[in-house]
Amino acid sequence: MTGDITTIAQPEEQKHSKSFYVARPVKRKDPNLLLKRGIWAYFLLLIFEGALRKWVLPGLSTPLLVVRDPLALWLVLLAWKRNLLPTNLYVNGMIAIGAIGIITALAFGHGNFAVAIYGARILMFHFPLIFVIGRVFDRDDVIKIGKATIWITIPMAILIAMQFYSPQSAFVNRGVGGDLKGGGFDGAMGFFRPPATFSFTNGTALFFGFSAAYVFYFWLTPKSINRLPLIGATLGVMVAIPLSISRSLLSLVLACILFSLIAISRNPKYLGKMVVAIVVLIITFTALSQLSVFATPLEVFTHRFTSANETEGGVSGVFVDRFLGGMIGAIIESAQKPFFGYGIGMGTSVGAMLIAGDHTVYLISEGEWGRLIGEMGIIMGFSVIFIRIAFVCNLAIDSFRKLSVGDFLPWMICSIGILAIMQGQWAQPTSLGFDVILGGITLAALRKPNRKLWMVKSINQEAITNTPRNTPRNTHAI
């Protein structure tokens, strides 16, 4: 036996026969299996760490806040050890800014080492993890993440329905640390926004927006998934919009619809599928609205949407002040900030707790761009903003190019990843985690799946190969 190929003696009469191939798959252990399992653990902890903090281990709610941090650090270090951590402008720039930010925070800012480390971990651990995921995962892994999300969406929708109709004192509405006051956030008409399995209600919008991107993708390519859970997840996303009382979730779903239409415009053969899907969704939504269990949250959501728009100046006010994260205001006010900022980490909830003793206040800015500039000053703050914008632009361009070959996966993930990565509130652990996953799986979706290794033995016809009968036959691996 030579390598993986066994030379088979052939009868004399077969030596002059036509060429034929004997192929068999060779199973090889994935060298990145440990890293992949770590990424899966990061993903599952992102979704269920809030449940651990509220229901399972409420006494450990504080350390569980950073349960993904050592995992992110381990993944980045292991990837670096295996030469799987890219050394590009994005990664090197963020790590350098994080390191310098620690020094300037101690020398010119708040002076709290723990706060500085907590703030710098975002740039030095979690952001590089995006590229580790992109290097370790491939398209097949991204599909597996999507299928898992589809299955999780169904019980998650049931959970937020229970939270919506239950009082804040109910077990399903327990707050972090088992807080009996409840984990919901004021919504409208006496109802509270449900947090699902997350520590705060923003996790609900982010999860169902994440799920919506996969729902639209799988409907465009339905052969890659079982229809039954896909239908269940579709209904789950639909009912989650009013149940969540979240305008953010509505905007994410609308973004998915817009990106789907753009994808179809590049591939008109899918137009029929989309028209049928839209008609079915309208009929389903109309039918659900007749049910009292769905009509009530729909009324609450409509009231919330109308009153909030009036308060914030209509749709334009919501778009500028809410979804763009106060970008314009952050730029205008940047000249009023200290050159090195107030210190990295000060704008986080942990920073507020350690410095001011109250994690509910914003010591710098609620908007992401304002926080970055306020923490690190004009040069470093704008550098982080520029890196995030440049990274998102590259993702969007590469994903759009994939549409020309009928590949919708990275484009649909970008539908919610563009604004999230560009201006998502990374000071909040749940938002940071989803943005890391979104950026990583978008990069991975742009890669081709690892091909199975097939060993092939070829016996060529002497007349074609012009080789003597006694010449050893060639073996090929494709």
CSV table of C-alpha atoms in Angstrom, one decimal, residues 137-145 444-445 448-450:
chain,number,residue,atom,x,y,z
A,137,PHE,CA,-15.7,28.7,9.7
A,138,ASP,CA,-16.7,28.2,6.1
A,139,ARG,CA,-20.0,28.3,4.3
A,140,ASP,CA,-21.2,25.0,5.6
A,141,ASP,CA,-20.7,26.1,9.2
A,142,VAL,CA,-22.7,29.3,8.5
A,143,ILE,CA,-25.6,27.2,7.2
A,144,LYS,CA,-25.4,25.1,10.4
A,145,ILE,CA,-25.6,28.2,12.5
A,444,ALA,CA,-17.1,32.8,6.5
A,445,ALA,CA,-20.0,32.8,4.1
A,448,LYS,CA,-16.0,28.2,-0.2
A,449,PRO,CA,-16.8,25.1,1.9
A,450,ASN,CA,-13.9,22.7,2.5
